[in-house]
Amino acid sequence: MIHQYKLNGYNIVLDTYSGGVHAVDDLSYDIIGLMDKGIDREEIKKKMLNKYEGLKDSDLEETFGEIDNLIENGLLFTEDNFKGQNLDLKKRDSVIKALCLHVAHTCNLNCEYCFAGQGKYHGEDAIMSFEVGKQALDFLVKNSGTRKNLEVDFFGGEPLVNFDVVKQLVAYARSIEKENNKHFRFTLTTNGVLLDDDVIDFLNKEMNNVVLSLDGRKEVNDAKRKRLDGTGSYDIIVPKFQNFVKKRGNKEYYMRGTFTRNNLDFTNDIFHMLDLGFKELSMEPVVSKPDTEYSLREEDLDTIYEQYEILAKEIIKRRRQGNPFTFYHYMIDLSGGPCIYKRITGCGSGTEYLAVTPNGDFYPCHQFVGDKKFLMGNVRDGITNTKLRDEFKLCNVYSRKECENCWAKLYCSGGCAANSYHTTGSINGVYEYGCKLFKKRIECAIMVKIAEAMDELEEEEK
Amino acid sequence: MKRIVTLNLEESK
């Protein structure tokens, strides 16, 4: 299967099953498209000679030669040799390698679009005790098999509301690393309200990555990210984030914004974050019930696509000017990216990755927390709902009929089970709106990589 | 100048 598209002056051909990425000239682009339709070579030659004035037979032979070379090397028109792989997925060992610790089901902000309902996950205010967190870490170590790298996200609500327990849990995890031959990678997501110098120093020492929530321009941020008294949060959090990033040095962080129908010009929010001095950025489409006034709609798609293109071109422009920034979804690693097993199975929710509530209950991921149908067990008894775990084991790109003929399936791994469930009622469903946005982002991300590669080629030729 | 510039999942199996 192949996918062809034109973007920013590049003709791009993707080969789904090999992962091949090709930038081609106009003639090759047309020929590959006709070959994909099953048209024979003599017919293609006739069509091309009609279309391109002055085209010679030698041009056609040369082009077919390059295309044949790609086919022979397994980089074009490859077949799906992976489909049967997923039959063994249920037999996979049940190895856990990541936990999302909900250390606080409470929040000091009241953001309008929060999927967790002011951080409470549609329940009561709750705080995780050290004892529950310790049991969760012990469970992770015990159930991680031979995995060395273990991940723990501190999440909420607002995790810094329970900062003392975060510190205790990190210290405990560090104390058991060596004897168990494990390495913990910690991340934390914060709204920034409680960031002070002590917190910043701790995060910079212990956290591999920190996610900072900000929606961009003051009026955009403050329309949705409000304090409990109804006023906006921008003036409080921006100076704290700037202080944090200044002290962060080269360690990873990223700003995570959410855009809604109220700011479809969201690239202006990204550019505003750049003006504030932030360089590692993400901006996510809101996922909400269709009847909310800020929910994204079908008629917004063209505007959003255009915004993603503007952003891709800006990334190229600023890199060429020596002033680069990153956009989370465009940081694609073509040569060092994940293997086919990872691409088929995706995020590992409910199997490799679990969310832990303040009282120690397990859920498949943070977006299922609070929905009792998805309760999987707890830190004391382990996984008790093995039937649900097996359902998640089989939830992958090949379990969705809609993905069968999709060129992007090995980039998205079948999408997000939580989004699928919340929009279709099934974890094996497909959140179509999210698919459309994902495909556009991947097209842009690959175009950015092609621009980089072509720039390098030009430099070499000089 | 080549007409096609190429920037492996099968091998990753």
mmCIF file of C-alpha atoms in Angstrom, chain A residues 121-397:
data_model
loop_
_atom_site.group_PDB
_atom_site.id
_atom_site.type_symbol
_atom_site.label_atom_id
_atom_site.label_comp_id
_atom_site.label_asym_id
_atom_site.label_seq_id
_atom_site.Cartn_x
_atom_site.Cartn_y
_atom_site.Cartn_z
ATOM 1 C CA TYR A 121 -12.672 12.145 37.838
ATOM 2 C CA HIS A 122 -16.358 12.491 38.662
ATOM 3 C CA GLY A 123 -15.762 11.362 42.251
ATOM 4 C CA GLU A 124 -14.700 13.012 45.485
ATOM 5 C CA ASP A 125 -11.517 14.944 46.254
ATOM 6 C CA ALA A 126 -8.785 12.417 47.057
ATOM 7 C CA ILE A 127 -5.055 12.323 47.740
ATOM 8 C CA MET A 128 -2.775 9.293 47.320
ATOM 9 C CA SER A 129 -0.961 8.207 50.470
ATOM 10 C CA PHE A 130 2.702 7.199 50.422
ATOM 11 C CA GLU A 131 1.656 3.662 51.360
ATOM 12 C CA VAL A 132 -0.619 3.257 48.309
ATOM 13 C CA GLY A 133 2.049 4.753 46.038
ATOM 14 C CA LYS A 134 4.679 2.428 47.499
ATOM 15 C CA GLN A 135 2.446 -0.593 46.883
ATOM 16 C CA ALA A 136 1.980 0.572 43.293
ATOM 17 C CA LEU A 137 5.740 0.854 42.749
ATOM 18 C CA ASP A 138 6.299 -2.580 44.300
ATOM 19 C CA PHE A 139 3.604 -3.996 41.992
ATOM 20 C CA LEU A 140 5.319 -2.394 38.991
ATOM 21 C CA VAL A 141 8.736 -3.821 39.849
ATOM 22 C CA LYS A 142 7.289 -7.261 40.573
ATOM 23 C CA ASN A 143 5.279 -7.398 37.330
ATOM 24 C CA SER A 144 7.812 -5.860 34.963
ATOM 25 C CA GLY A 145 9.562 -9.097 34.028
ATOM 26 C CA THR A 146 12.947 -8.452 32.446
ATOM 27 C CA ARG A 147 12.102 -4.848 31.508
ATOM 28 C CA LYS A 148 14.789 -2.551 32.845
ATOM 29 C CA ASN A 149 13.288 0.843 32.006
ATOM 30 C CA LEU A 150 10.169 1.571 34.038
ATOM 31 C CA GLU A 151 8.115 4.726 33.726
ATOM 32 C CA VAL A 152 6.107 6.510 36.353
ATOM 33 C CA ASP A 153 3.991 9.559 35.554
ATOM 34 C CA PHE A 154 2.826 11.802 38.350
ATOM 35 C CA PHE A 155 -0.592 12.942 37.278
ATOM 36 C CA GLY A 156 -3.839 14.309 38.611
ATOM 37 C CA GLY A 157 -5.733 16.524 39.118
ATOM 38 C CA GLU A 158 -2.757 18.622 40.027
ATOM 39 C CA PRO A 159 0.054 16.389 41.316
ATOM 40 C CA LEU A 160 1.910 19.230 43.043
ATOM 41 C CA VAL A 161 -0.984 19.478 45.512
ATOM 42 C CA ASN A 162 0.558 16.274 46.916
ATOM 43 C CA PHE A 163 4.210 17.212 46.415
ATOM 44 C CA ASP A 164 5.490 15.623 49.638
ATOM 45 C CA VAL A 165 4.234 12.205 48.542
ATOM 46 C CA VAL A 166 5.745 12.717 45.070
ATOM 47 C CA LYS A 167 9.132 13.315 46.720
ATOM 48 C CA GLN A 168 8.753 10.297 49.019
ATOM 49 C CA LEU A 169 7.789 8.017 46.131
ATOM 50 C CA VAL A 170 10.725 9.134 43.992
ATOM 51 C CA ALA A 171 13.093 8.508 46.916
ATOM 52 C CA TYR A 172 11.568 5.072 47.496
ATOM 53 C CA ALA A 173 11.815 4.157 43.800
ATOM 54 C CA ARG A 174 15.460 5.234 43.677
ATOM 55 C CA SER A 175 16.162 3.108 46.770
ATOM 56 C CA ILE A 176 14.918 -0.099 45.100
ATOM 57 C CA GLU A 177 16.365 0.455 41.605
ATOM 58 C CA LYS A 178 19.728 -1.210 42.079
ATOM 59 C CA GLU A 179 18.632 -4.369 43.904
ATOM 60 C CA ASN A 180 15.982 -4.997 41.234
ATOM 61 C CA ASN A 181 18.115 -3.979 38.229
ATOM 62 C CA LYS A 182 15.563 -1.373 37.185
ATOM 63 C CA HIS A 183 15.748 2.218 36.030
ATOM 64 C CA PHE A 184 12.841 4.550 36.764
ATOM 65 C CA ARG A 185 11.995 7.384 34.384
ATOM 66 C CA PHE A 186 9.726 9.938 35.992
ATOM 67 C CA THR A 187 7.490 12.505 34.369
ATOM 68 C CA LEU A 188 5.074 14.997 35.851
ATOM 69 C CA THR A 189 2.251 17.063 34.375
ATOM 70 C CA THR A 190 1.465 20.354 36.085
ATOM 71 C CA ASN A 191 -0.676 23.453 35.674
ATOM 72 C CA GLY A 192 2.172 25.479 37.175
ATOM 73 C CA VAL A 193 0.326 27.205 40.007
ATOM 74 C CA LEU A 194 2.484 25.611 42.726
ATOM 75 C CA LEU A 195 5.833 25.834 40.943
ATOM 76 C CA ASP A 196 8.368 27.496 43.228
ATOM 77 C CA ASP A 197 12.151 27.257 43.420
ATOM 78 C CA ASP A 198 12.127 24.195 45.694
ATOM 79 C CA VAL A 199 9.712 22.338 43.425
ATOM 80 C CA ILE A 200 11.646 23.379 40.315
ATOM 81 C CA ASP A 201 14.963 22.171 41.738
ATOM 82 C CA PHE A 202 13.413 18.817 42.612
ATOM 83 C CA LEU A 203 11.765 18.405 39.192
ATOM 84 C CA ASN A 204 14.966 19.324 37.399
ATOM 85 C CA LYS A 205 16.889 16.751 39.394
ATOM 86 C CA GLU A 206 14.450 13.846 39.183
ATOM 87 C CA MET A 207 12.036 14.240 36.260
ATOM 88 C CA ASN A 208 12.996 13.037 32.792
ATOM 89 C CA ASN A 209 10.251 15.167 31.358
ATOM 90 C CA VAL A 210 7.808 17.737 32.665
ATOM 91 C CA VAL A 211 4.587 18.673 30.898
ATOM 92 C CA LEU A 212 3.481 22.268 31.492
ATOM 93 C CA SER A 213 -0.118 23.169 30.679
ATOM 94 C CA LEU A 214 -0.670 26.499 28.916
ATOM 95 C CA ASP A 215 -3.069 27.296 26.082
ATOM 96 C CA GLY A 216 -1.167 30.213 24.546
ATOM 97 C CA ARG A 217 -2.368 33.813 24.360
ATOM 98 C CA LYS A 218 -3.638 35.297 27.614
ATOM 99 C CA GLU A 219 -7.218 35.735 26.414
ATOM 100 C CA VAL A 220 -7.295 32.173 25.032
ATOM 101 C CA ASN A 221 -5.741 30.599 28.121
ATOM 102 C CA ASP A 222 -7.888 32.547 30.562
ATOM 103 C CA ALA A 223 -11.121 31.749 28.736
ATOM 104 C CA LYS A 224 -10.716 28.061 29.611
ATOM 105 C CA ARG A 225 -8.024 27.661 32.286
ATOM 106 C CA LYS A 226 -9.544 29.405 35.270
ATOM 107 C CA ARG A 227 -8.783 29.627 38.955
ATOM 108 C CA LEU A 228 -11.382 28.489 41.448
ATOM 109 C CA ASP A 229 -12.603 32.084 41.828
ATOM 110 C CA GLY A 230 -13.261 32.275 38.071
ATOM 111 C CA THR A 231 -10.323 34.508 37.177
ATOM 112 C CA GLY A 232 -7.730 33.484 34.590
ATOM 113 C CA SER A 233 -4.491 31.654 35.409
ATOM 114 C CA TYR A 234 -2.154 33.167 32.781
ATOM 115 C CA ASP A 235 -0.591 35.921 34.908
ATOM 116 C CA ILE A 236 0.214 33.470 37.703
ATOM 117 C CA ILE A 237 1.610 30.581 35.697
ATOM 118 C CA VAL A 238 3.553 32.191 32.842
ATOM 119 C CA PRO A 239 6.314 33.749 35.016
ATOM 120 C CA LYS A 240 6.611 30.442 36.903
ATOM 121 C CA PHE A 241 6.913 28.475 33.651
ATOM 122 C CA GLN A 242 9.526 30.920 32.353
ATOM 123 C CA ASN A 243 11.524 30.511 35.563
ATOM 124 C CA PHE A 244 11.217 26.730 35.300
ATOM 125 C CA VAL A 245 12.353 26.578 31.664
ATOM 126 C CA LYS A 246 15.266 28.927 32.354
ATOM 127 C CA LYS A 247 16.500 26.577 35.081
ATOM 128 C CA ARG A 248 15.679 23.416 33.118
ATOM 129 C CA GLY A 249 18.785 23.660 30.923
ATOM 130 C CA ASN A 250 18.901 20.944 28.286
ATOM 131 C CA LYS A 251 16.524 18.570 30.037
ATOM 132 C CA GLU A 252 13.227 17.762 28.382
ATOM 133 C CA TYR A 253 10.006 19.604 28.995
ATOM 134 C CA TYR A 254 7.141 20.650 26.836
ATOM 135 C CA MET A 255 4.330 23.125 26.909
ATOM 136 C CA ARG A 256 1.016 21.419 26.300
ATOM 137 C CA GLY A 257 -1.878 23.515 25.091
ATOM 138 C CA THR A 258 -5.399 22.548 24.139
ATOM 139 C CA PHE A 259 -7.172 24.229 21.254
ATOM 140 C CA THR A 260 -10.915 24.384 20.802
ATOM 141 C CA ARG A 261 -13.388 25.823 18.321
ATOM 142 C CA ASN A 262 -12.829 29.161 20.056
ATOM 143 C CA ASN A 263 -9.209 29.405 18.868
ATOM 144 C CA LEU A 264 -9.006 27.662 15.522
ATOM 145 C CA ASP A 265 -6.104 30.011 14.719
ATOM 146 C CA PHE A 266 -4.095 28.037 17.274
ATOM 147 C CA THR A 267 -0.774 28.557 15.504
ATOM 148 C CA ASN A 268 -0.952 32.093 16.905
ATOM 149 C CA ASP A 269 -0.996 30.539 20.370
ATOM 150 C CA ILE A 270 2.040 28.457 19.491
ATOM 151 C CA PHE A 271 3.832 31.549 18.174
ATOM 152 C CA HIS A 272 2.888 33.370 21.369
ATOM 153 C CA MET A 273 4.531 30.601 23.400
ATOM 154 C CA LEU A 274 7.643 31.043 21.261
ATOM 155 C CA ASP A 275 7.562 34.775 22.031
ATOM 156 C CA LEU A 276 7.478 33.863 25.730
ATOM 157 C CA GLY A 277 10.709 31.882 25.286
ATOM 158 C CA PHE A 278 9.299 28.349 25.187
ATOM 159 C CA LYS A 279 10.748 26.082 22.495
ATOM 160 C CA GLU A 280 9.250 22.621 23.056
ATOM 161 C CA LEU A 281 5.585 22.839 22.287
ATOM 162 C CA SER A 282 2.432 20.870 21.744
ATOM 163 C CA MET A 283 -1.111 21.941 21.016
ATOM 164 C CA GLU A 284 -3.812 19.305 21.202
ATOM 165 C CA PRO A 285 -7.320 19.272 19.749
ATOM 166 C CA VAL A 286 -9.966 19.235 22.452
ATOM 167 C CA VAL A 287 -11.921 15.978 22.711
ATOM 168 C CA SER A 288 -15.359 16.775 24.056
ATOM 169 C CA LYS A 289 -19.019 15.969 23.727
ATOM 170 C CA PRO A 290 -20.286 17.225 20.343
ATOM 171 C CA ASP A 291 -22.880 19.513 21.910
ATOM 172 C CA THR A 292 -20.418 21.730 23.795
ATOM 173 C CA GLU A 293 -20.032 25.166 22.234
ATOM 174 C CA TYR A 294 -16.245 24.800 21.943
ATOM 175 C CA SER A 295 -16.182 21.280 20.445
ATOM 176 C CA LEU A 296 -14.441 20.828 17.099
ATOM 177 C CA ARG A 297 -16.728 20.177 14.134
ATOM 178 C CA GLU A 298 -16.523 18.765 10.652
ATOM 179 C CA GLU A 299 -16.676 22.236 9.115
ATOM 180 C CA ASP A 300 -13.570 23.248 11.105
ATOM 181 C CA LEU A 301 -11.343 20.617 9.500
ATOM 182 C CA ASP A 302 -10.054 22.677 6.567
ATOM 183 C CA THR A 303 -9.071 25.503 8.908
ATOM 184 C CA ILE A 304 -7.252 23.088 11.222
ATOM 185 C CA TYR A 305 -5.456 21.447 8.278
ATOM 186 C CA GLU A 306 -4.309 24.871 7.119
ATOM 187 C CA GLN A 307 -3.041 25.653 10.617
ATOM 188 C CA TYR A 308 -1.004 22.441 10.714
ATOM 189 C CA GLU A 309 0.565 23.399 7.367
ATOM 190 C CA ILE A 310 1.374 26.926 8.563
ATOM 191 C CA LEU A 311 3.052 25.388 11.593
ATOM 192 C CA ALA A 312 5.105 22.939 9.510
ATOM 193 C CA LYS A 313 6.345 25.730 7.249
ATOM 194 C CA GLU A 314 7.248 27.858 10.274
ATOM 195 C CA ILE A 315 9.283 24.994 11.758
ATOM 196 C CA ILE A 316 11.253 24.728 8.506
ATOM 197 C CA LYS A 317 11.701 28.501 8.283
ATOM 198 C CA ARG A 318 12.958 28.933 11.850
ATOM 199 C CA ARG A 319 15.294 25.940 11.577
ATOM 200 C CA ARG A 320 16.850 27.474 8.464
ATOM 201 C CA GLN A 321 17.232 30.755 10.361
ATOM 202 C CA GLY A 322 19.072 28.929 13.153
ATOM 203 C CA ASN A 323 16.250 29.442 15.630
ATOM 204 C CA PRO A 324 14.554 26.037 15.817
ATOM 205 C CA PHE A 325 11.623 24.899 17.929
ATOM 206 C CA THR A 326 9.840 21.584 18.236
ATOM 207 C CA PHE A 327 6.202 20.630 17.881
ATOM 208 C CA TYR A 328 5.411 17.404 19.683
ATOM 209 C CA HIS A 329 3.595 15.702 16.801
ATOM 210 C CA TYR A 330 6.220 16.627 14.218
ATOM 211 C CA MET A 331 9.134 15.113 16.142
ATOM 212 C CA ILE A 332 9.067 11.973 14.087
ATOM 213 C CA ASP A 333 12.121 9.730 14.139
ATOM 214 C CA LEU A 334 12.225 7.950 10.789
ATOM 215 C CA SER A 335 15.491 6.059 11.189
ATOM 216 C CA GLY A 336 15.385 5.338 14.928
ATOM 217 C CA GLY A 337 11.671 4.976 15.500
ATOM 218 C CA PRO A 338 9.763 2.036 16.899
ATOM 219 C CA CYS A 339 9.788 -1.529 15.593
ATOM 220 C CA ILE A 340 6.808 -3.205 13.972
ATOM 221 C CA TYR A 341 5.653 -4.796 17.247
ATOM 222 C CA LYS A 342 5.324 -1.396 18.873
ATOM 223 C CA ARG A 343 3.613 0.025 15.804
ATOM 224 C CA ILE A 344 0.981 -2.697 15.840
ATOM 225 C CA THR A 345 0.247 -2.626 19.560
ATOM 226 C CA GLY A 346 0.364 1.122 20.203
ATOM 227 C CA CYS A 347 0.301 2.670 23.641
ATOM 228 C CA GLY A 348 -0.087 -0.509 25.692
ATOM 229 C CA SER A 349 -2.983 0.797 27.787
ATOM 230 C CA GLY A 350 -4.497 -1.930 29.950
ATOM 231 C CA THR A 351 -1.541 -4.220 29.304
ATOM 232 C CA GLU A 352 1.861 -2.543 29.699
ATOM 233 C CA TYR A 353 0.487 0.685 31.099
ATOM 234 C CA LEU A 354 -1.975 1.238 33.950
ATOM 235 C CA ALA A 355 -3.373 4.200 35.820
ATOM 236 C CA VAL A 356 -3.533 4.044 39.616
ATOM 237 C CA THR A 357 -6.131 6.061 41.535
ATOM 238 C CA PRO A 358 -5.457 7.668 44.938
ATOM 239 C CA ASN A 359 -7.044 4.679 46.697
ATOM 240 C CA GLY A 360 -4.994 2.186 44.659
ATOM 241 C CA ASP A 361 -7.453 1.040 41.986
ATOM 242 C CA PHE A 362 -6.110 0.091 38.553
ATOM 243 C CA TYR A 363 -7.599 1.358 35.284
ATOM 244 C CA PRO A 364 -6.358 0.806 31.696
ATOM 245 C CA CYS A 365 -5.216 4.430 31.449
ATOM 246 C CA HIS A 366 -5.837 7.857 32.917
ATOM 247 C CA GLN A 367 -8.725 8.516 30.534
ATOM 248 C CA PHE A 368 -10.724 5.517 31.819
ATOM 249 C CA VAL A 369 -10.350 6.393 35.490
ATOM 250 C CA GLY A 370 -13.654 6.660 37.327
ATOM 251 C CA ASP A 371 -15.580 4.442 34.885
ATOM 252 C CA LYS A 372 -16.208 1.342 37.000
ATOM 253 C CA LYS A 373 -16.673 -0.829 33.894
ATOM 254 C CA PHE A 374 -12.932 -0.459 33.388
ATOM 255 C CA LEU A 375 -11.780 -1.246 36.928
ATOM 256 C CA MET A 376 -8.981 -3.805 36.490
ATOM 257 C CA GLY A 377 -7.855 -4.519 40.049
ATOM 258 C CA ASN A 378 -5.884 -2.731 42.742
ATOM 259 C CA VAL A 379 -2.436 -2.424 44.287
ATOM 260 C CA ARG A 380 -3.217 -5.013 46.974
ATOM 261 C CA ASP A 381 -4.730 -7.796 44.832
ATOM 262 C CA GLY A 382 -3.087 -7.038 41.483
ATOM 263 C CA ILE A 383 -4.990 -7.480 38.201
ATOM 264 C CA THR A 384 -8.266 -9.195 39.023
ATOM 265 C CA ASN A 385 -10.155 -8.464 35.804
ATOM 266 C CA THR A 386 -8.044 -10.567 33.433
ATOM 267 C CA LYS A 387 -10.880 -10.679 30.879
ATOM 268 C CA LEU A 388 -10.632 -6.914 30.447
ATOM 269 C CA ARG A 389 -6.842 -7.115 30.237
ATOM 270 C CA ASP A 390 -7.164 -9.681 27.435
ATOM 271 C CA GLU A 391 -9.556 -7.371 25.582
ATOM 272 C CA PHE A 392 -6.923 -4.636 25.709
ATOM 273 C CA LYS A 393 -4.216 -7.093 24.644
ATOM 274 C CA LEU A 394 -6.125 -7.655 21.429
ATOM 275 C CA CYS A 395 -6.924 -3.986 20.914
ATOM 276 C CA ASN A 396 -4.518 -2.960 18.167
ATOM 277 C CA VAL A 397 -4.311 -1.720 14.624
#
